[in-house]
Coordinates of C-alpha atoms and ligand atoms in Angstrom, one line a residue:
X245 CA -143.6 239.8 70.4
X246 CA -140.0 238.0 70.2
X247 CA -143.0 235.2 69.6
X248 CA -144.4 236.2 66.9
X249 CA -141.1 237.0 65.1
X250 CA -140.2 233.2 65.0
X251 CA -143.1 232.8 63.2
X252 CA -143.4 235.3 61.0
X253 CA -139.4 234.8 59.6
X254 CA -140.2 230.2 59.9
X255 CA -143.0 230.7 57.6
X256 CA -142.4 231.5 54.9
X257 CA -139.7 228.8 54.5
X258 CA -142.6 226.6 55.6
X259 CA -144.3 227.8 53.3
X260 CA -141.6 227.9 50.3
X261 CA -141.5 223.5 51.5
X262 CA -144.6 223.2 51.5
X263 CA -144.1 224.8 47.1
X264 CA -141.2 223.1 46.7
X265 CA -142.7 219.4 47.4
X266 CA -146.0 220.2 45.3
X267 CA -143.9 221.1 42.5
X268 CA -141.7 218.2 43.4
X269 CA -144.7 216.3 43.5
X270 CA -146.1 217.8 40.2
X271 CA -143.0 217.0 38.2
X272 CA -143.0 213.2 39.6
X273 CA -146.3 212.7 39.0
X274 CA -146.0 214.4 34.9
X275 CA -142.1 212.1 35.2
X276 CA -143.9 208.8 35.9
X277 CA -147.5 208.9 34.8
X278 CA -149.8 206.5 36.5
X279 CA -150.2 204.2 33.5
X280 CA -147.7 201.8 33.1
X281 CA -145.2 201.5 30.1
X282 CA -145.6 198.2 27.4
X283 CA -142.8 195.2 28.0
X284 CA -142.1 191.4 26.3
X285 CA -144.1 189.7 28.8
X286 CA -147.4 191.4 29.2
X287 CA -149.6 188.3 28.0
X288 CA -146.9 186.2 29.0
X289 CA -150.0 184.4 30.7
X290 CA -153.2 185.2 28.6
X291 CA -151.7 184.7 25.4
X292 CA -148.2 183.0 25.6
X293 CA -148.4 182.0 22.0
X294 CA -149.6 185.3 20.4
X295 CA -146.4 186.0 19.0
X296 CA -146.1 182.3 17.2
X297 CA -149.7 182.5 16.0
X298 CA -149.3 186.0 14.8
X299 CA -146.0 184.6 12.5
X300 CA -148.5 181.0 11.4
X301 CA -150.8 183.6 9.5
X302 CA -148.5 185.6 8.5
X303 CA -146.9 182.6 6.3
X304 CA -149.6 182.0 4.8
X305 CA -151.0 185.0 3.4
X306 CA -147.1 185.8 2.2
X307 CA -147.6 182.5 0.8
X308 CA -150.1 184.0 -2.4
X309 CA -149.3 187.8 -1.9
X310 CA -144.8 188.5 -1.4
X311 CA -146.1 192.3 -0.6
X312 CA -148.3 191.6 2.2
X313 CA -145.5 192.1 5.4
X314 CA -144.9 195.9 3.5
X315 CA -148.2 196.4 3.4
X316 CA -148.6 195.6 7.5
X317 CA -146.2 197.5 8.8
X318 CA -147.7 200.6 7.2
X319 CA -150.4 200.1 8.1
X320 CA -148.8 200.2 12.2
X321 CA -145.9 203.4 10.6
X322 CA -150.2 204.8 10.0
X323 CA -152.0 204.0 13.1
X324 CA -148.9 205.1 15.2
X325 CA -149.1 208.5 13.5
X326 CA -152.6 209.1 14.0
X327 CA -153.4 209.6 17.8
X328 CA -151.3 207.1 19.2
X329 CA -150.5 203.2 18.0
X330 CA -154.1 202.5 19.3
X331 CA -155.7 200.7 17.1
X332 CA -157.9 203.7 15.1
X333 CA -156.6 203.3 11.9
X334 CA -158.6 199.9 11.6
X335 CA -161.7 201.5 12.7
X336 CA -164.4 201.3 9.6
X337 CA -167.3 204.1 9.3
X338 CA -170.1 203.5 11.6
X339 CA -173.6 204.2 10.5
X340 CA -174.2 207.2 12.1
X341 CA -170.9 209.0 11.1
X342 CA -169.3 209.4 14.6
X343 CA -166.4 207.3 13.2
X344 CA -164.8 208.9 9.9
X345 CA -162.3 205.8 9.4
X346 CA -158.9 206.2 8.7
X347 CA -159.2 204.4 6.4
X348 CA -160.3 207.0 4.2
X349 CA -158.4 209.6 4.4
X350 CA -155.9 211.3 1.9
X351 CA -152.6 208.8 2.5
X352 CA -154.6 205.9 3.2
X353 CA -157.1 205.7 0.9
X354 CA -156.6 203.4 -2.6
X355 CA -153.1 203.2 -0.7
X356 CA -153.2 201.2 3.0
X357 CA -153.7 197.5 2.4
X358 CA -154.2 194.1 4.2
X359 CA -156.9 194.8 6.7
X360 CA -158.3 191.6 5.7
X361 CA -154.8 189.5 6.8
X362 CA -155.3 191.5 9.9
X363 CA -159.4 190.2 11.1
X364 CA -157.1 186.9 10.1
X365 CA -155.0 187.3 12.2
X366 CA -156.8 189.5 14.8
X367 CA -159.7 185.8 14.1
X368 CA -157.3 182.7 15.1
X369 CA -155.3 185.4 18.3
X370 CA -159.0 185.3 18.9
X371 CA -159.2 181.4 19.2
X372 CA -156.7 181.0 21.7
X373 CA -157.0 183.4 23.8
X374 CA -160.8 185.6 23.5
X375 CA -160.7 189.0 24.3
X376 CA -157.2 189.3 25.0
X377 CA -155.1 190.6 22.9
X378 CA -155.8 194.1 21.0
X379 CA -155.5 194.9 17.6
X380 CA -152.8 197.9 18.2
X381 CA -150.6 195.0 19.1
X382 CA -151.4 192.9 16.1
X383 CA -150.6 195.2 14.1
X384 CA -147.4 196.3 16.0
X385 CA -146.5 191.9 16.1
X386 CA -147.0 192.1 12.1
X387 CA -144.8 195.1 11.6
X388 CA -141.4 192.6 13.6
X389 CA -143.2 189.3 11.6
X390 CA -143.3 191.0 8.4
X391 CA -139.3 191.9 8.5
X392 CA -138.0 189.2 10.3
X393 CA -139.1 186.6 8.0
X394 CA -138.3 188.9 5.0
X395 CA -134.4 188.7 6.1
X396 CA -134.4 191.8 8.2
X397 CA -134.1 191.8 12.1
X398 CA -135.8 190.6 15.3
X399 CA -137.2 192.1 18.5
X400 CA -138.9 191.3 21.2
X401 CA -142.3 193.4 20.2
X402 CA -143.3 196.0 24.0
X403 CA -146.8 194.3 24.4
X404 CA -149.9 195.9 26.1
X405 CA -151.4 199.0 24.2
X406 CA -155.4 198.3 24.1
X407 CA -157.4 200.0 21.2
X408 CA -158.9 203.3 20.6
X409 CA -162.9 203.9 20.6
X410 CA -162.7 206.9 18.2
X411 CA -160.7 207.2 14.5
X412 CA -159.1 210.4 13.9
X413 CA -159.7 210.9 9.6
X414 CA -158.8 214.9 9.6
X415 CA -155.5 213.6 12.1
X416 CA -154.3 211.5 9.3
X417 CA -154.2 214.0 6.4
X418 CA -152.2 216.3 7.9
X419 CA -149.7 213.8 10.4
X420 CA -149.1 211.2 7.8
X421 CA -145.8 212.1 6.0
X422 CA -146.7 212.7 1.7
X423 CA -143.8 212.3 -0.4
X424 CA -144.3 215.5 -2.3
X425 CA -142.6 217.2 1.2
X426 CA -139.7 218.4 1.9
X427 CA -137.3 217.3 4.2
X428 CA -138.2 220.0 6.7
X429 CA -142.0 219.2 6.9
X430 CA -141.5 215.0 6.8
X431 CA -138.9 216.2 9.8
X432 CA -141.1 218.2 11.7
X433 CA -144.5 215.1 11.6
X434 CA -141.8 212.8 12.8
X435 CA -140.3 215.4 15.4
X436 CA -143.8 215.8 17.0
X437 CA -144.4 212.4 17.1
X438 CA -140.6 212.9 19.5
X439 CA -139.1 210.8 16.1
X440 CA -136.0 212.8 15.5
X441 CA -133.8 212.4 12.0
X442 CA -132.1 208.9 13.0
X443 CA -135.2 208.1 13.6
X444 CA -136.4 209.1 10.2
X445 CA -133.7 207.8 8.0
X446 CA -134.1 204.6 10.2
X447 CA -137.6 204.1 9.2
X448 CA -138.1 205.4 5.9
X449 CA -135.5 201.9 5.2
X450 CA -138.6 199.9 5.6
X451 CA -138.7 201.4 1.8
X452 CA -136.4 198.0 1.2
X453 CA -139.4 196.6 0.4
X454 CA -142.9 196.9 -0.5
X455 CA -144.3 198.6 -3.6
X456 CA -146.0 202.6 -4.6
X457 CA -147.9 203.2 -7.5
X458 CA -146.9 205.5 -10.1
X459 CA -149.5 208.1 -9.4
X460 CA -147.2 208.8 -6.2
X461 CA -144.2 209.8 -7.9
X462 CA -144.7 210.2 -11.7
X463 CA -144.2 214.0 -11.1
X464 CA -140.4 213.1 -10.9
X465 CA -140.3 211.8 -14.3
X466 CA -141.4 214.5 -16.8
X467 CA -142.6 217.5 -15.4
X468 CA -141.5 218.1 -11.7
X469 CA -142.2 221.5 -9.8
X470 CA -143.3 222.9 -13.2
X471 CA -140.0 222.7 -14.8
X472 CA -140.7 220.9 -17.9
X473 CA -137.9 217.8 -16.5
X474 CA -137.8 215.3 -14.4
X475 CA -136.7 215.4 -10.7
X476 CA -132.3 215.5 -11.6
X477 CA -131.6 213.8 -9.1
X478 CA -133.0 210.5 -10.6
X479 CA -130.5 208.7 -11.8
X480 CA -130.8 208.7 -16.1
X481 CA -131.1 204.7 -15.7
X482 CA -133.9 204.6 -13.7
X483 CA -135.5 207.0 -14.9
X484 CA -136.0 205.9 -18.7
X485 CA -137.0 202.5 -16.6
X486 CA -139.8 204.2 -14.1
X487 CA -141.1 205.8 -17.6
X488 CA -141.5 202.6 -19.3
X489 CA -143.5 201.7 -15.6
X490 CA -145.4 205.6 -15.5
X491 CA -146.3 206.3 -19.0
X492 CA -147.3 209.8 -19.3
X493 CA -150.9 208.9 -19.9
X494 CA -151.0 205.3 -18.2
X495 CA -153.0 204.5 -14.8
X496 CA -151.8 206.1 -11.6
X497 CA -152.7 202.3 -9.8
X498 CA -149.9 200.2 -11.6
X499 CA -147.4 199.7 -9.4
X500 CA -143.7 199.4 -8.8
X501 CA -141.1 198.2 -6.1
X502 CA -139.4 200.7 -3.7
X503 CA -136.3 198.3 -4.0
X504 CA -135.6 197.9 -7.3
X505 CA -132.9 196.1 -6.6
X506 CA -133.8 193.3 -3.7
X507 CA -137.5 194.0 -4.3
X508 CA -139.1 191.5 -1.2
X509 CA -135.7 191.1 1.2
X510 CA -135.5 193.8 3.7
X511 CA -132.0 194.7 3.8
X512 CA -129.7 197.7 3.3
X513 CA -129.8 198.4 -0.7
X514 CA -132.4 200.8 0.3
X515 CA -129.6 203.1 0.9
X516 CA -127.3 202.2 -1.0
X517 CA -130.5 202.8 -4.2
X518 CA -130.6 206.8 -2.6
X519 CA -126.1 206.7 -3.0
X520 CA -127.5 205.9 -7.1
X521 CA -130.5 208.6 -6.9
X522 CA -132.2 205.3 -7.0
X523 CA -134.8 206.5 -4.2
X524 CA -137.8 206.1 -6.1
X525 CA -139.9 208.8 -4.3
X526 CA -138.5 212.0 -3.5
X527 CA -139.1 211.3 0.5
X528 CA -137.4 208.6 0.0
X529 CA -134.3 210.8 -2.0
X530 CA -134.1 213.9 -0.3
X531 CA -133.0 211.8 2.8
X532 CA -129.0 212.0 0.7
X533 CA -130.0 214.2 -1.6
X534 CA -130.4 217.6 0.1
X535 CA -127.5 219.8 0.3
X536 CA -126.2 220.2 4.0
X537 CA -128.9 217.3 5.5
X538 CA -128.3 215.7 8.6
X539 CA -129.6 212.4 7.4
X540 CA -126.6 212.4 4.3
X541 CA -124.3 210.7 7.0
X542 CA -127.2 209.0 8.4
X543 CA -127.1 207.0 5.1
X544 CA -124.5 206.5 4.1
X545 CA -123.5 205.0 7.8
X546 CA -127.2 202.1 6.9
X547 CA -125.9 202.0 3.7
X548 CA -122.0 200.8 4.5
X549 CA -122.9 198.8 7.8
X550 CA -125.8 197.0 7.4
X551 CA -125.7 195.7 11.9
X552 CA -125.5 199.6 12.1
X553 CA -128.7 199.9 10.0
X554 CA -130.8 196.8 11.5
X555 CA -129.6 198.1 15.3
X556 CA -131.7 201.5 14.6
X557 CA -134.2 200.0 12.8
X558 CA -135.3 198.2 16.2
X559 CA -134.5 201.1 18.8
X560 CA -137.1 203.2 16.2
X561 CA -139.4 200.8 15.3
X562 CA -140.1 200.8 19.2
X563 CA -140.0 204.2 19.2
X564 CA -142.7 204.6 17.3
X565 CA -144.8 201.6 18.9
X566 CA -144.3 203.8 22.3
X567 CA -145.8 206.9 20.2
X568 CA -149.0 207.2 22.5
X569 CA -150.6 203.7 23.6
X570 CA -153.4 203.6 25.7
X571 CA -152.9 201.6 28.5
X572 CA -154.4 200.3 32.2
X573 CA -157.8 200.8 32.0
X574 CA -158.1 203.0 29.3
X575 CA -159.7 202.0 25.4
X576 CA -160.4 198.8 25.1
X577 CA -159.7 195.0 23.8
X578 CA -161.7 195.0 20.2
X579 CA -163.7 192.1 19.5
X580 CA -163.2 192.7 15.7
X581 CA -160.5 195.4 14.7
X582 CA -163.0 197.3 12.8
X583 CA -165.5 198.0 15.0
X584 CA -166.0 199.4 18.4
X585 CA -167.3 196.5 20.9
X586 CA -170.6 197.1 21.7
X587 CA -171.5 198.7 18.3
Ligands
HEM150 C1 -141.4 209.2 6.0 C2 -142.2 209.5 5.4 C3 -142.5 208.7 4.7 C4 -143.4 208.8 3.6 C5 -143.4 209.8 3.0 C6 -143.9 207.7 3.1 C7 -144.5 207.7 1.8 C8 -145.3 206.2 1.3 C9 -145.5 206.2 0.4 C10 -146.1 207.1 -0.7 C11 -145.7 204.7 -0.3 C12 -146.4 204.0 -1.1 C13 -147.5 204.1 -1.3 C14 -148.5 203.2 -1.9 O1 -148.0 203.1 -3.5 O2 -149.9 202.8 -2.6 C15 -145.5 204.0 1.1 C16 -144.9 203.0 1.0 C17 -144.4 202.1 1.8 N1 -144.0 202.0 3.1 FE1 -143.8 204.4 3.3 N2 -144.0 206.9 3.9 C18 -142.7 206.9 4.8 C19 -143.2 206.1 6.0 C20 -142.7 205.0 6.2 C21 -142.3 204.4 7.2 C22 -141.7 205.1 8.6 C23 -142.4 202.9 7.3 C24 -142.2 201.9 8.2 C25 -141.3 202.0 9.2 C26 -143.0 203.0 6.1 C27 -143.6 201.7 4.7 C28 -143.9 201.1 4.2 C29 -144.1 199.6 3.5 C30 -143.1 198.8 3.7 C31 -144.7 200.9 1.7 C32 -145.0 200.2 0.7 C33 -145.9 199.0 1.4 C34 -146.9 198.2 0.6 O3 -146.3 197.4 -0.3 O4 -147.7 197.5 0.9 N3 -142.7 204.2 5.4 N4 -145.2 204.7 1.6
NAG151 C1 -146.0 194.5 31.9 O1 -146.3 196.0 32.5 C2 -147.9 195.2 32.8 C3 -148.9 195.9 33.0 O2 -148.7 197.2 33.1 C4 -148.2 194.3 34.5 O3 -149.5 194.2 35.1 C5 -147.0 193.8 34.0 O4 -146.0 193.3 35.4 C6 -145.4 194.6 33.6 N1 -144.3 192.8 33.2 C7 -142.8 193.3 33.5 C8 -141.8 192.0 33.5 O5 -142.7 194.9 34.1
NAG152 C1 -149.2 178.6 18.9 O1 -149.0 178.5 17.8 C2 -148.9 178.1 16.9 C3 -149.2 178.2 15.4 O2 -150.2 178.8 15.6 C4 -148.8 176.9 17.1 O3 -148.5 175.9 15.9 C5 -149.0 176.2 18.8 O4 -149.0 174.6 18.1 C6 -149.3 176.3 19.1 N1 -148.5 176.4 20.8 C7 -149.2 176.1 21.7 C8 -148.9 175.6 23.0 O5 -150.1 176.4 21.4
NAG153 C1 -159.8 205.1 -5.6 O1 -159.4 204.4 -6.7 C2 -160.6 204.4 -7.7 C3 -160.6 203.6 -8.6 O2 -159.9 202.4 -8.9 C4 -161.1 206.1 -7.7 O3 -162.5 205.8 -8.9 C5 -161.4 206.9 -7.0 O4 -161.7 208.0 -7.0 C6 -160.2 206.4 -6.1 N1 -160.5 207.4 -4.7 C7 -159.7 208.6 -4.0 C8 -160.5 209.1 -3.3 O5 -159.2 208.8 -4.7
NAG154 C1 -159.0 214.2 4.5 O1 -159.4 213.8 2.9 C2 -159.8 213.3 2.2 C3 -160.0 213.7 1.3 O2 -158.8 214.4 0.2 C4 -160.8 213.9 2.3 O3 -162.2 213.4 1.6 C5 -161.8 213.8 3.6 O4 -163.0 215.0 3.8 C6 -161.1 214.6 4.9 N1 -161.2 214.8 6.0 C7 -160.8 216.0 6.8 C8 -162.0 214.8 8.4 O5 -160.7 216.5 6.8
NAG155 C1 -144.5 222.8 4.3 O1 -145.7 222.8 5.6 C2 -145.5 224.3 4.8 C3 -146.4 224.6 6.6 O2 -147.5 223.4 6.6 C4 -146.8 224.4 3.8 O3 -146.9 225.6 3.8 C5 -145.6 223.9 2.8 O4 -146.8 223.8 1.4 C6 -144.7 222.5 3.2 N1 -143.7 222.3 2.0 C7 -143.5 221.2 0.9 C8 -143.1 220.8 0.1 O5 -144.8 220.6 1.9
NAG156 C1 -132.4 209.7 17.7 O1 -132.5 209.2 19.0 C2 -131.9 208.3 19.8 C3 -132.3 207.5 20.6 O2 -133.8 206.6 20.2 C4 -130.6 208.3 19.7 O3 -129.9 207.2 19.4 C5 -130.1 209.0 18.7 O4 -128.6 209.8 18.8 C6 -130.8 209.9 18.1 N1 -130.2 210.5 16.9 C7 -130.2 212.2 16.6 C8 -129.7 212.8 15.2 O5 -130.4 213.1 17.9
NAG157 C1 -145.5 221.2 -16.2 O1 -145.8 221.6 -15.1 C2 -146.5 223.5 -15.8 C3 -146.8 224.0 -14.3 O2 -148.1 222.9 -14.6 C4 -146.6 224.0 -17.1 O3 -147.2 225.5 -16.6 C5 -146.4 223.2 -17.7 O4 -146.8 223.9 -19.0 C6 -145.8 221.4 -17.6 N1 -144.7 222.0 -19.0 C7 -143.9 220.3 -19.7 C8 -143.4 220.4 -20.9 O5 -145.3 220.0 -20.1
NAG158 C1 -149.2 207.6 -24.4 O1 -148.5 209.1 -24.6 C2 -147.6 209.2 -25.6 C3 -146.9 209.8 -25.3 O2 -146.8 210.6 -24.1 C4 -148.0 209.3 -26.4 O3 -146.9 208.8 -27.9 C5 -149.1 207.5 -27.0 O4 -149.8 207.5 -28.2 C6 -150.8 208.1 -25.7 N1 -150.8 206.8 -26.2 C7 -152.1 206.9 -25.5 C8 -153.2 206.1 -25.6 O5 -153.1 208.5 -25.5
NAG159 C1 -127.1 204.7 -11.9 O1 -127.7 203.7 -11.4 C2 -126.5 203.1 -11.3 C3 -126.5 201.8 -10.8 O2 -127.9 201.2 -11.4 C4 -125.1 203.2 -10.7 O3 -123.7 202.3 -11.5 C5 -125.5 204.4 -11.2 O4 -123.3 205.0 -11.4 C6 -125.8 205.5 -10.6 N1 -125.7 206.7 -11.2 C7 -126.1 207.9 -10.4 C8 -125.7 209.0 -11.9 O5 -126.1 207.7 -10.0
NAG160 C1 -121.1 197.9 12.4 O1 -122.1 198.7 12.9 C2 -121.8 197.9 14.6 C3 -123.4 197.5 15.4 O2 -123.8 198.9 15.1 C4 -121.1 197.7 15.1 O3 -121.0 197.0 16.1 C5 -120.2 197.3 14.3 O4 -118.4 197.5 15.6 C6 -120.2 198.4 12.4 N1 -118.9 197.4 11.9 C7 -117.9 197.9 11.3 C8 -116.9 197.8 10.1 O5 -117.7 200.3 11.7
NAG161 C1 -173.3 206.1 16.8 O1 -173.2 204.9 16.8 C2 -172.3 204.6 17.5 C3 -173.1 203.1 17.1 O2 -172.4 202.7 15.6 C4 -173.2 204.1 19.0 O3 -172.0 203.2 19.3 C5 -173.2 205.6 19.0 O4 -173.7 206.1 20.2 C6 -174.7 206.8 18.1 N1 -173.9 207.6 18.2 C7 -174.3 208.6 19.1 C8 -174.2 209.5 18.9 O5 -175.2 208.1 18.2

């Protein structure tokens, strides 16, 4: 009897210990997934020169198109926000409709550019190290090189992403922020991929270079939100300039500089522009002009201290580049960035 009582008394303890073990193991597996992390030395033996190759092709492209670096970093952003940084944005439509290209999604159509330069980089990289470097990593490397060549910070890009075999056009339509959205909606879209308001403000600083089409901000110039008036947050001098570039009945496809002060340089002027009410997109100006927003003090910091901007920008690019990469044996190394292998 006493023996049984002993067993019955200790059994619950044994059970709770094994449940504890199970929970511990499950938690460990969740926090330490079997997939490896990205790292800066991923290609150090298999393609040690990849970074220089990317930069060389980019430098050539910049000679005929000073905007191309801006276009390439935007591709990395639009890649990462849709099922992670997996090169999905680079896939073209295929014959049977199983790939609906993200290039035709609302934020990308008639807007994203640089796909031919990505192809040129891929060709140069394949010539040096066939079948080794993913298209997703090429976008991450090209983004860093673009910033660095435009006078911004340099950093060690974390590598080891693999390429998707799928595209997600519906996801691209809904996950990528639009310039007409409210700050709270854009904050929510960043939060959905694990990026906070510091990341939002720092990464928006990429609008320190590149261009935007009239159709993406002209609502601010003439009849903002049905008021019959321009956006009241627009600097009146800047408004007059923009009305000349984007007349009411003109082509919405005309482009102008996102940063009117230093259009091709990567610097902190984007933030002083916001303080001067010279943000081009509604989504830009909202970071500074939304009453009580947590983004205002970050804009002020980055405007007054370019080093602080650069430091945060690098951290936030790494954060963005870490969004759900395919690693290990997931996905593939595409031979052609536009097509899934074997198709
Ligand atoms: C915060 C939300 C964002 C919105 C609403 C937004 C929206 C836009 C829009 C509407 C354009 C103009 C596109 C065109 O005229 O075809 C643009 C251009 C650009 N965006 Fe963003 N963007 C955002 C965040 C970012 C981020 C996170 C990056 C990169 C880190 C980025 C980099 C760029 C660059 C470099 C350009 C110029 C591209 C070129 O000249 O080809 N943007 N963005
Ligand atoms: C980088 O990641 C790869 C793949 O996970 C791994 O094989 C390699 O050991 C890592 N390198 C370092 C320095 O952590
Ligand atoms: C690395 O790439 C650069 C640029 O393409 C090239 O000039 C250089 O010769 C390459 N170095 C090696 C060791 O292959
Ligand atoms: C893209 O622009 C062309 C004109 O250049 C236009 O005909 C076409 O409808 C546009 N596509 C979309 C989806 O807006
Ligand atoms: C994405 O948006 C574009 C443009 O609005 C539309 O033509 C397309 O059908 C949408 N795709 C999906 C899968 O929702
Ligand atoms: C914000 O998101 C909500 C929910 O998706 C949507 O109904 C609303 O139209 C969005 N507002 C703006 C200004 O984009
Ligand atoms: C956002 O995350 C970064 C870490 O990447 C952290 O340093 C920063 O304080 C966070 N910002 C906010 C507003 O929570
Ligand atoms: C502005 O837009 C609103 C709503 O679309 C419209 O009712 C109004 O007539 C427009 N005003 C002017 C001056 O165009
Ligand atoms: C364009 O609109 C302006 C007024 O905004 C008008 O003076 C001009 O005649 C219009 N031009 C054309 C070609 O319709
Ligand atoms: C408008 O921009 C100019 C610089 O072009 C600046 O001096 C002025 O202070 C700005 N006005 C406002 C109200 O922000
Ligand atoms: C500017 O920011 C950098 C990086 O965060 C910091 O080290 C430096 O002290 C700041 N400078 C000033 C004047 O606050
Ligand atoms: C669709 O076409 C691709 C080649 O582009 C092929 O790999 C795939 O198996 C096809 N899928 C279906 C369902 O037919």
